[in-house]
mmCIF file of C-alpha atoms in Angstrom:
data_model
loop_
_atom_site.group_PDB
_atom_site.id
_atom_site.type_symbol
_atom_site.label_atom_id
_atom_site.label_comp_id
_atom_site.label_asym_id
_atom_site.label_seq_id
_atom_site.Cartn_x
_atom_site.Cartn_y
_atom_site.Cartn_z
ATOM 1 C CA UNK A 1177 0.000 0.000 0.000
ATOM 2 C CA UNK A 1178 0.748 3.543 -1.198
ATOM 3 C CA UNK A 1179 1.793 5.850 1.686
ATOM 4 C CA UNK A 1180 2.694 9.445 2.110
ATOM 5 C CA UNK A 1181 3.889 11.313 5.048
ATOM 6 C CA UNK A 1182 2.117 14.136 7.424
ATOM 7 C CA UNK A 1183 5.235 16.169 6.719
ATOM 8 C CA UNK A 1184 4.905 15.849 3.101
ATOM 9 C CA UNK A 1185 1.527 17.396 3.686
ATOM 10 C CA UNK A 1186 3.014 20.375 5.422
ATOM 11 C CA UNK A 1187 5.388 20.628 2.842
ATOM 12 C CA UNK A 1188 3.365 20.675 -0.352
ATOM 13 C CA UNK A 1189 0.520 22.950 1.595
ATOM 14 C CA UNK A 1190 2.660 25.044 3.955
ATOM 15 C CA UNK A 1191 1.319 24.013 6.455
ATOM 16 C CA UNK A 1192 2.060 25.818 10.270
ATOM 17 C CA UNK A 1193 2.988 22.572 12.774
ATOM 18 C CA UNK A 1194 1.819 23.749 16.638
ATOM 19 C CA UNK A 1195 1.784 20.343 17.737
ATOM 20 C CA UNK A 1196 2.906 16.700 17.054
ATOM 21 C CA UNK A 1197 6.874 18.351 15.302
ATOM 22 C CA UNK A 1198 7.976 14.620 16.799
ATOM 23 C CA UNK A 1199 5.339 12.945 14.824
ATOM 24 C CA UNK A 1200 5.430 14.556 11.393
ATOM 25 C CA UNK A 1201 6.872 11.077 9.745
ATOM 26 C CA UNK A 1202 3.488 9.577 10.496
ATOM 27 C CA UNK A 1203 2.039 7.831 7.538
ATOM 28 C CA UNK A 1204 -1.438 8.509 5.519
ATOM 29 C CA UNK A 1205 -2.709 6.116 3.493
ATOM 30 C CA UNK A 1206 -6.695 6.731 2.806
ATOM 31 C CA UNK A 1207 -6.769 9.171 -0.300
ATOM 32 C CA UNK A 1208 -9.869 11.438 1.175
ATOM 33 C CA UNK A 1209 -10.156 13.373 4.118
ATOM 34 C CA UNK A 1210 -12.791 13.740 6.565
ATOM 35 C CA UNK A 1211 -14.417 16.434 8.566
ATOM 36 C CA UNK A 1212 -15.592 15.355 12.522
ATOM 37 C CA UNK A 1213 -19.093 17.302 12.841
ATOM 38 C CA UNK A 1214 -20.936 14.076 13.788
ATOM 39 C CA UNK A 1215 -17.671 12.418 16.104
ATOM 40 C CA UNK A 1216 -17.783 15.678 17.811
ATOM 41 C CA UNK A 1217 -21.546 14.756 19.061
ATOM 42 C CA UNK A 1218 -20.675 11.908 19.318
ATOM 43 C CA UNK A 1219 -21.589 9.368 16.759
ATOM 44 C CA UNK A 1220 -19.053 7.070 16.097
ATOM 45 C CA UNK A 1221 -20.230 4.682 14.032
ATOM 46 C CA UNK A 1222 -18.484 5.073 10.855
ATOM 47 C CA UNK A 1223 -15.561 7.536 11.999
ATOM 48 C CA UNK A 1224 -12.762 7.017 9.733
ATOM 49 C CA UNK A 1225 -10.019 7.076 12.057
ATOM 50 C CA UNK A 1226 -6.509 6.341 9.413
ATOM 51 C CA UNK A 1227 -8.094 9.417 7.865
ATOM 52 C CA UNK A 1228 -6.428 12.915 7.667
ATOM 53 C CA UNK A 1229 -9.493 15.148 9.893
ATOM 54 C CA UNK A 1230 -10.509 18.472 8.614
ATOM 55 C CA UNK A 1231 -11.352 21.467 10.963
ATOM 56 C CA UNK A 1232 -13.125 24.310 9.523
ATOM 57 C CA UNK A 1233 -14.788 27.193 10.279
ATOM 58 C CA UNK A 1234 -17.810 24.998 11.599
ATOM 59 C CA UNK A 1235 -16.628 22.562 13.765
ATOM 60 C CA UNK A 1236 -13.706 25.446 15.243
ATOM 61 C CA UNK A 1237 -16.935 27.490 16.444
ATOM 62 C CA UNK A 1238 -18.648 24.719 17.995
ATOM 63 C CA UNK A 1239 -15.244 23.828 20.384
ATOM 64 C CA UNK A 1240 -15.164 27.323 21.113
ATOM 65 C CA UNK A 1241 -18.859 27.959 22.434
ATOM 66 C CA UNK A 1242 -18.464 24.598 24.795
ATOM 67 C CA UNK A 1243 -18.022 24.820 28.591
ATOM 68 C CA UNK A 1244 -13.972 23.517 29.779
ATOM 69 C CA UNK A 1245 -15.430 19.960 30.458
ATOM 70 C CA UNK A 1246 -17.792 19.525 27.473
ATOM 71 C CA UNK A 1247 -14.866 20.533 24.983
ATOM 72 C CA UNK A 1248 -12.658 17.927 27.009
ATOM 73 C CA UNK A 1249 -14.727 15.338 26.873
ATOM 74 C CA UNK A 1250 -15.537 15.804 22.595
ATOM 75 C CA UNK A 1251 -11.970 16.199 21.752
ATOM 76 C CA UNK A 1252 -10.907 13.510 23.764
ATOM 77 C CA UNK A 1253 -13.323 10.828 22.243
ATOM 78 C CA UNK A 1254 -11.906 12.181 18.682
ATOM 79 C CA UNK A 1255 -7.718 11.509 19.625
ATOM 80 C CA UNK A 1256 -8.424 8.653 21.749
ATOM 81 C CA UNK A 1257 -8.278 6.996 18.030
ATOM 82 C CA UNK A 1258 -5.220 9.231 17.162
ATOM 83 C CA UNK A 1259 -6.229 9.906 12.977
ATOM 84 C CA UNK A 1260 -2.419 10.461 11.485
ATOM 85 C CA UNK A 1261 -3.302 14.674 11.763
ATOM 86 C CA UNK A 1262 -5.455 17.638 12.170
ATOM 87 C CA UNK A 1263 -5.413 20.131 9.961
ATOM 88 C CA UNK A 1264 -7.367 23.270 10.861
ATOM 89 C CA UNK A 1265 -8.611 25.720 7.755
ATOM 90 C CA UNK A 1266 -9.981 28.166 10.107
ATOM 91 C CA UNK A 1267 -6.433 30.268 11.583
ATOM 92 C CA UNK A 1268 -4.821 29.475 14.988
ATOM 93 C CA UNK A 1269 -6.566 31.820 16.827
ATOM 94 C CA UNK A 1270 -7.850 30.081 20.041
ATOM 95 C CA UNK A 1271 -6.159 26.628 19.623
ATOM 96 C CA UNK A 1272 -4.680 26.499 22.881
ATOM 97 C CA UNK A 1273 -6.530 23.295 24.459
ATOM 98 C CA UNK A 1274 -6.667 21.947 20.898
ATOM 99 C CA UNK A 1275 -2.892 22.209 20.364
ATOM 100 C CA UNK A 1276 -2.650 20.524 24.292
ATOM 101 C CA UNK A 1277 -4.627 17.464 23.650
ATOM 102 C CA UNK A 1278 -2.730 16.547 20.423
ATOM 103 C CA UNK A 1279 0.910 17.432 22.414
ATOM 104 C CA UNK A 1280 -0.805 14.791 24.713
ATOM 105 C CA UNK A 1281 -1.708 12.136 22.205
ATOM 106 C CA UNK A 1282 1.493 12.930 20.087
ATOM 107 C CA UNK A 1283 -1.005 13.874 17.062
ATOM 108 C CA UNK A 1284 0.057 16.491 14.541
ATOM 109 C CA UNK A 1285 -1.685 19.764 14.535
ATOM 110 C CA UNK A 1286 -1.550 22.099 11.641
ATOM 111 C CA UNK A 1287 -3.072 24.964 10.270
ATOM 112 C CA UNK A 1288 -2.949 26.671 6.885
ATOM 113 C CA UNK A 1289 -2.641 30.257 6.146
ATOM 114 C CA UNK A 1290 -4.220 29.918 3.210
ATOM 115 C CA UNK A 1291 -6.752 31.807 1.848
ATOM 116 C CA UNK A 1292 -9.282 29.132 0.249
ATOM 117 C CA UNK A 1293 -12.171 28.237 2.345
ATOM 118 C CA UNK A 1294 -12.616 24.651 3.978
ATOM 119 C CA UNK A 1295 -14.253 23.350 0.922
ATOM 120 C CA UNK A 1296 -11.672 24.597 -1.575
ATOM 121 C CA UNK A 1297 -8.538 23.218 0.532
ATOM 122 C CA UNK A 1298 -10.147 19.881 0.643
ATOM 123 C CA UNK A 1299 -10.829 19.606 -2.988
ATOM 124 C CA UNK A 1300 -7.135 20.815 -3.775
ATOM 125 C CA UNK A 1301 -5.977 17.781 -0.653
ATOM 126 C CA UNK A 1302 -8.188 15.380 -1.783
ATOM 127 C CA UNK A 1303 -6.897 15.658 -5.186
ATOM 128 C CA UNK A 1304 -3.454 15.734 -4.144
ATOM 129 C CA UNK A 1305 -3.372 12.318 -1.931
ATOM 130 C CA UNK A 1306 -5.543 10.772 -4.570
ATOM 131 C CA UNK A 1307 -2.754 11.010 -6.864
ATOM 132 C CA UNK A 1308 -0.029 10.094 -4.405
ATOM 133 C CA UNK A 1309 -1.619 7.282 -3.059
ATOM 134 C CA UNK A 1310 -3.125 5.793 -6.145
ATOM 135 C CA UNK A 1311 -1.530 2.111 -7.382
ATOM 136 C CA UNK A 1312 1.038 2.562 -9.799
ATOM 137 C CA UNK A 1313 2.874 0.505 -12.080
ATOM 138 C CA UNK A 1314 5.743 1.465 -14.322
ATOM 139 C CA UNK A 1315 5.631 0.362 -18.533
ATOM 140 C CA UNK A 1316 7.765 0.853 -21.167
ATOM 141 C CA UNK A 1317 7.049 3.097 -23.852
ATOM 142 C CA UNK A 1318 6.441 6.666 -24.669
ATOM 143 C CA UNK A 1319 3.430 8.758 -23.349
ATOM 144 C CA UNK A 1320 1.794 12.125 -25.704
ATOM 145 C CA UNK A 1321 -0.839 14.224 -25.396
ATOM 146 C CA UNK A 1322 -1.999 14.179 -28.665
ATOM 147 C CA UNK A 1323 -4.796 16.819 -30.125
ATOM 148 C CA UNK A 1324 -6.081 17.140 -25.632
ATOM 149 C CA UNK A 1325 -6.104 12.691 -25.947
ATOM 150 C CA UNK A 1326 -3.244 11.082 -24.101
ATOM 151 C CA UNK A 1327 -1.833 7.931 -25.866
ATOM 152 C CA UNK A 1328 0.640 5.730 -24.399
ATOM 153 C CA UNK A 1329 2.555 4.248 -27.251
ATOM 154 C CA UNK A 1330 4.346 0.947 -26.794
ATOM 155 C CA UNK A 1331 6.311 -1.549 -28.790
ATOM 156 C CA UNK A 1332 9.711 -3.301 -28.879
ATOM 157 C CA UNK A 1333 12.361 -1.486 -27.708
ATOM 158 C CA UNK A 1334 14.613 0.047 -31.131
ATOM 159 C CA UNK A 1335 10.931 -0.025 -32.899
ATOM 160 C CA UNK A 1336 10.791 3.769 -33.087
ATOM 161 C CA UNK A 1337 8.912 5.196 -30.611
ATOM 162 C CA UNK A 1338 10.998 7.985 -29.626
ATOM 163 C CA UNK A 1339 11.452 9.330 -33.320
ATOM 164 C CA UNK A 1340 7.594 8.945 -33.850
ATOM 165 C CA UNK A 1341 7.518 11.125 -30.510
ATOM 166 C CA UNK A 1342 9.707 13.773 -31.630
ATOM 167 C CA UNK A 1343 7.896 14.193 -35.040
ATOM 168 C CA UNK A 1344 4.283 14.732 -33.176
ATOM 169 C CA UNK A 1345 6.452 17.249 -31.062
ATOM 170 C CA UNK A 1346 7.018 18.574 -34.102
ATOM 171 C CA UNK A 1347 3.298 18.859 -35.044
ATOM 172 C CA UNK A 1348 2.438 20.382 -32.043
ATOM 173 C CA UNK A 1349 2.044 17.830 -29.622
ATOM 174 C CA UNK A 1350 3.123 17.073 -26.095
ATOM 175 C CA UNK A 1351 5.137 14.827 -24.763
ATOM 176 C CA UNK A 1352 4.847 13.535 -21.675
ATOM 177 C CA UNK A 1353 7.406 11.187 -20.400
ATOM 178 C CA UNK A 1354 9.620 8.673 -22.857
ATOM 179 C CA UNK A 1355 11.438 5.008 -21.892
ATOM 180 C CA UNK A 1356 9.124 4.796 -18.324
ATOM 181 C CA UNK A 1357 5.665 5.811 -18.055
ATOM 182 C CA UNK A 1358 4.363 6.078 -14.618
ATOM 183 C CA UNK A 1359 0.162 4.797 -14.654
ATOM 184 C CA UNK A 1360 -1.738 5.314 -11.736
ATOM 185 C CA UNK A 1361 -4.518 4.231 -11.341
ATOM 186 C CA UNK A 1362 -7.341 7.503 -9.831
ATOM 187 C CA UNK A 1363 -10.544 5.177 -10.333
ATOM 188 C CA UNK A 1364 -12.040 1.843 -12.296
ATOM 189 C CA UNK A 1365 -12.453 3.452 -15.557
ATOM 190 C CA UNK A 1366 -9.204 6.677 -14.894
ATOM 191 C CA UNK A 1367 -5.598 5.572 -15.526
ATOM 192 C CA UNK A 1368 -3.122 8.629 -14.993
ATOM 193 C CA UNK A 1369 0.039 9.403 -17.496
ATOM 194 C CA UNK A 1370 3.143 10.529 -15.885
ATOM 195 C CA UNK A 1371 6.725 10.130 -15.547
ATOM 196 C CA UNK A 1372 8.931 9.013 -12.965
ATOM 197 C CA UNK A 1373 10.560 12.961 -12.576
ATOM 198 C CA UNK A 1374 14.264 11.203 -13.225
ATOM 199 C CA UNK A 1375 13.099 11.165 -17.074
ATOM 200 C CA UNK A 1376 11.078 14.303 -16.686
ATOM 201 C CA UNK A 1377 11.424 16.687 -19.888
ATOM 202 C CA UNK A 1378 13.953 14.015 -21.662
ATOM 203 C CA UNK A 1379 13.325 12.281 -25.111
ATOM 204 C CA UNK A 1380 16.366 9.867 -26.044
ATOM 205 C CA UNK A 1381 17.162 9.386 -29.647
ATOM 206 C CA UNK A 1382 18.968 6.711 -31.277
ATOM 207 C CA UNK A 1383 22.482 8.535 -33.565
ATOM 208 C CA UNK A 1384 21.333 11.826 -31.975
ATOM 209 C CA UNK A 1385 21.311 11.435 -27.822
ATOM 210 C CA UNK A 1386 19.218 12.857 -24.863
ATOM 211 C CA UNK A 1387 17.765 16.048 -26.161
ATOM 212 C CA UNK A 1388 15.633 18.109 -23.664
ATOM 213 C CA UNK A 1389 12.365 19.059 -25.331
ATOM 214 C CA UNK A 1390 11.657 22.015 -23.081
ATOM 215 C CA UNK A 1391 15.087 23.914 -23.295
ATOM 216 C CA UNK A 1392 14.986 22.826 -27.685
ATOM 217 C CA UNK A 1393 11.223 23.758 -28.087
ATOM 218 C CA UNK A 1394 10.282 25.308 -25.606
ATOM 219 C CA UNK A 1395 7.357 24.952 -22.213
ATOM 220 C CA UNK A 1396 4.608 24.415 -24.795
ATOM 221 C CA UNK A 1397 5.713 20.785 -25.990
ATOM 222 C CA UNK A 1398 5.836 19.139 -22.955
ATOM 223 C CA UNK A 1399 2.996 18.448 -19.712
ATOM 224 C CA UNK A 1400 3.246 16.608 -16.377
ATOM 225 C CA UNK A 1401 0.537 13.937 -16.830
ATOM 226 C CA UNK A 1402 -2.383 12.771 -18.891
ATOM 227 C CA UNK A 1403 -4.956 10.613 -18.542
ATOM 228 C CA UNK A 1404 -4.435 7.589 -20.971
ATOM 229 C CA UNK A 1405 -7.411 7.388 -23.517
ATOM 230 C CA UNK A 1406 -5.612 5.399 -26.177
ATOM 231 C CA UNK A 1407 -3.176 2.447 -26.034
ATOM 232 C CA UNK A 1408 -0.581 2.317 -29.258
ATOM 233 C CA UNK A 1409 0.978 -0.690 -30.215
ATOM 234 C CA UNK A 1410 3.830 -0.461 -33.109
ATOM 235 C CA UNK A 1411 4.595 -3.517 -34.650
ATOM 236 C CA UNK A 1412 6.947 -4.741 -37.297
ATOM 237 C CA UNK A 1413 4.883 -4.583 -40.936
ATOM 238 C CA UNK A 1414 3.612 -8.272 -41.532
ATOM 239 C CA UNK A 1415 2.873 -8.694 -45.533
ATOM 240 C CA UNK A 1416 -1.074 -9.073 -46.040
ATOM 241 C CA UNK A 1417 -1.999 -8.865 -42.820
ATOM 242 C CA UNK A 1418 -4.182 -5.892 -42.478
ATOM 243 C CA UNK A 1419 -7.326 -5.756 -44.466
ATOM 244 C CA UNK A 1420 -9.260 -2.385 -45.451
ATOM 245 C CA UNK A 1421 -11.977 -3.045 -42.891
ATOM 246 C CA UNK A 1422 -14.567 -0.345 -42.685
ATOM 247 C CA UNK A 1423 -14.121 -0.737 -38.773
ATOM 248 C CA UNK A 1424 -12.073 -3.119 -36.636
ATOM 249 C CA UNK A 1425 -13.640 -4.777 -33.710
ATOM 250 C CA UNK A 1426 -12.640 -3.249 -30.092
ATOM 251 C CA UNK A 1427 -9.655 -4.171 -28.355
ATOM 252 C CA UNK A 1428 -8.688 -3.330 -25.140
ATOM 253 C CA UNK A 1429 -5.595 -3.522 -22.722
ATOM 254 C CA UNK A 1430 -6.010 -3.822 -19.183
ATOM 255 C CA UNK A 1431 -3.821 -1.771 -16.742
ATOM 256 C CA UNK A 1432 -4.331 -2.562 -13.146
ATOM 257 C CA UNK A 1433 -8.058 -3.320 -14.063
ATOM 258 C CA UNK A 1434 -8.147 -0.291 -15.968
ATOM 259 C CA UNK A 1435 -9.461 -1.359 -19.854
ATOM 260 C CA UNK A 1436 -8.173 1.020 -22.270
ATOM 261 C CA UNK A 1437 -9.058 0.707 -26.053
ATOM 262 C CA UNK A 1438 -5.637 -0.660 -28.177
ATOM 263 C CA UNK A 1439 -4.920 -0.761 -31.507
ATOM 264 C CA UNK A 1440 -2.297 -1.953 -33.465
ATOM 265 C CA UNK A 1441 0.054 0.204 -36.239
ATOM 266 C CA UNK A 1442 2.277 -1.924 -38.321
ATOM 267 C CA UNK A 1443 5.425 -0.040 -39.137
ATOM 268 C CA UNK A 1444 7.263 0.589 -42.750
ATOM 269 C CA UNK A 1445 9.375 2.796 -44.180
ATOM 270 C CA UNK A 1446 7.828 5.791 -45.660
ATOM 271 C CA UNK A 1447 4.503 5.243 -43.776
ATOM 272 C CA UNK A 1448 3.024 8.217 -41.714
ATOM 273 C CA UNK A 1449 2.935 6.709 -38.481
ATOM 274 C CA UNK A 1450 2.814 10.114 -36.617
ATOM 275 C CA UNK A 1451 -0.189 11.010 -38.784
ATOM 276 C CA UNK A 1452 -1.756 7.784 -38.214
ATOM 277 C CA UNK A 1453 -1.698 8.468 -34.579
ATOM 278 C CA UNK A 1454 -3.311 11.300 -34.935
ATOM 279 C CA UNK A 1455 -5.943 10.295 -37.072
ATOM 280 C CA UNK A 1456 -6.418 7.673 -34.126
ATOM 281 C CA UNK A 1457 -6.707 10.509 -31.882
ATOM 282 C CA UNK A 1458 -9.510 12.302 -33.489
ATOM 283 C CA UNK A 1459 -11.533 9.167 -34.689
ATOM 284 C CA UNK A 1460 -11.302 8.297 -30.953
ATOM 285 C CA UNK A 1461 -12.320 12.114 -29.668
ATOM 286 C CA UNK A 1462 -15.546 11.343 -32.711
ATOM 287 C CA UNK A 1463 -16.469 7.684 -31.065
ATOM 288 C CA UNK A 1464 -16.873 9.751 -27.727
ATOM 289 C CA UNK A 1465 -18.977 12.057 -29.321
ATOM 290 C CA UNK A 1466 -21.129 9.170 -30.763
ATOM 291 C CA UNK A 1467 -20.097 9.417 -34.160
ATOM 292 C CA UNK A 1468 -18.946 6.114 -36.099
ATOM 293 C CA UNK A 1469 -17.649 6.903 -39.695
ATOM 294 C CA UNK A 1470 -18.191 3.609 -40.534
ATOM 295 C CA UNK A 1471 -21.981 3.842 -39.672
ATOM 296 C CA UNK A 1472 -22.394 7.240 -41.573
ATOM 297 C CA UNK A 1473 -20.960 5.090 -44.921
ATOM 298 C CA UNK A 1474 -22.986 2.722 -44.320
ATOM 299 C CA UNK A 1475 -26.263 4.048 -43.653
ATOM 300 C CA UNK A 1476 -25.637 6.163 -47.560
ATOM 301 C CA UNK A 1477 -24.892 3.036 -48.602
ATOM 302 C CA UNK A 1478 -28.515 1.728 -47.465
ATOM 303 C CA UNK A 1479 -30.264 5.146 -49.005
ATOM 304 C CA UNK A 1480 -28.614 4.360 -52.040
ATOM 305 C CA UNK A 1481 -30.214 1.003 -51.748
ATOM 306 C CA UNK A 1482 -33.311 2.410 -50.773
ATOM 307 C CA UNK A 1483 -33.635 4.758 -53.931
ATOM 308 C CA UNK A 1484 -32.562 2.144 -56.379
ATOM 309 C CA UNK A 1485 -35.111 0.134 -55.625
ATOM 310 C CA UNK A 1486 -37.726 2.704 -55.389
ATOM 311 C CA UNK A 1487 -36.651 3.536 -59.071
ATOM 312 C CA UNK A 1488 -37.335 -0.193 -60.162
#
């Protein structure tokens, strides 16, 4: 299992620590965060204690209006189960017991100075550990954003996938990491493009080397991550083995339980691969839309029909 850090939280957010500095190498794991208004009355029932717990502007007001006991006895049922941190959206102003009871429990306290409301910092968190803590595997190939669809392009290593790369670069395309593409996996049906930051920016060329794409083309050419619409698989050409089918049947590859629609481009010389993939691109941005080319010919083919024999 995936696991980040509370420190890594306070890092990436800013995050002020006023209690728990001893405890910041406590691990999350859950990918949402939760907000206590129901533990703090007491209903336990489906508290998710590994957690990170959310304090806003709500549940900050309610502690303050209780008597010395009351407030002892709510946040004291909430550590007991010691959730890896707090993090309160609401300022530091009157944290005093708050910031004793987690010193007691060893439980990090933080606070952000930020200037989103509760509901906008836990969007931006959420969205954060869901990406950190999603599975992950690592593949070889090349992964493009391709006309706003991101393709992952595979094949034996020395097929070409680097050069095909570099000429959609050329068209205007982005790349988005070459040799090792990260895939994470953010739901059942969303598998997440990325590289592995060591290979960030880098496109390696066979006779020609490691080029940087940003500092030879500039920001424009290159993005952080994509979500993978399209899987790519080049393959050596094979003599009479494609057909001029109106429309192939689907095919899909499965990533981590992730099915993503595959297709197959058979390579030889003085073929336009790169403009094959983006013709893949677009007749896959059309399918979305629910158009089917192949329907459209056929159905004038069946008018046709239809005249000619209202004609006889």
């Amino acid at each position: 299992m995936r696991s980040i850090t509370v420190e890594d939280l306070a890092k990436k957010f800013s995050l002020k620590v006023l209690a728990g500095e001893d405890q910041l190498q406590q691990t999350i794991t859950q990918s949402h965060v939760h907000r206590p208004g129901l533990e703090f009355v007491g209903h336990f029932d489906f508290f998710p204690t590994e957690r990170v717990q959310i304090l806003g502007r709500k549940e900050i007001n309610y502690l303050h209006k209780l008597s010395k006991d009351e407030r002892k006895i709510r946040i004291g049922n909430i550590v007991h189960y010691h959730p890896p941190c707090f993090i309160v959206t609401a300022g530091e102003e009157g944290l005093t017991y708050l910031t004793h009871y987690c010193k007691e429990e060893g439980i990090p306290l933080l606070v952000t100075d930020r200037v989103e409301t509760t509901s906008e910092f836990i969007i931006m968190l959420d969205a954060y550990l869901l990406k950190n803590l999603a599975p992950q595997i690592s593949v070889h190939g090349v992964c493009l954003n391709v006309f706003g669809v991101g393709i992952l392009l595979r094949g034996h290593s020395g097929i070409g996938k680097s050069e095909i790369a570099h000429t959609l670069i050329g068209r205007g395309h982005r790349l988005v990491a070459d040799d090792v593409v990260v895939l994470k996996k953010l739901s059942p049906r969303t598998l997440l493009g990325t590289h592995d930051e060591k290979t960030k920016e880098f496109l390696a060329l066979r006779s020609i080397g490691l080029l940087n794409v940003v500092r030879m083309y500039g920001r424009k050419v290159f993005q952080d991550e994509t979500r993978i619409s399209l899987d790519i698989h080049l393959t050596k050409w094979q003599k009479d083995s494609l057909n001029n089918e109106l429309e192939h049947d689907a095919a899909f590859t499965d990533y981590m339980g992730v099915k993503v629609p595959s297709i197959e481009i058979q390579l030889q010389p003085g073929r336009d691969v790169a403009g094959l993939i983006e013709a893949a691109a677009n007749n896959w941005y059309l399918r979305q839309q629910g158009y089917s080319a192949a329907e459209e010919f056929m159905s004038r083919i069946e008018a046709d029909l239809t005249e000619a024999r209202k004609d006889q």
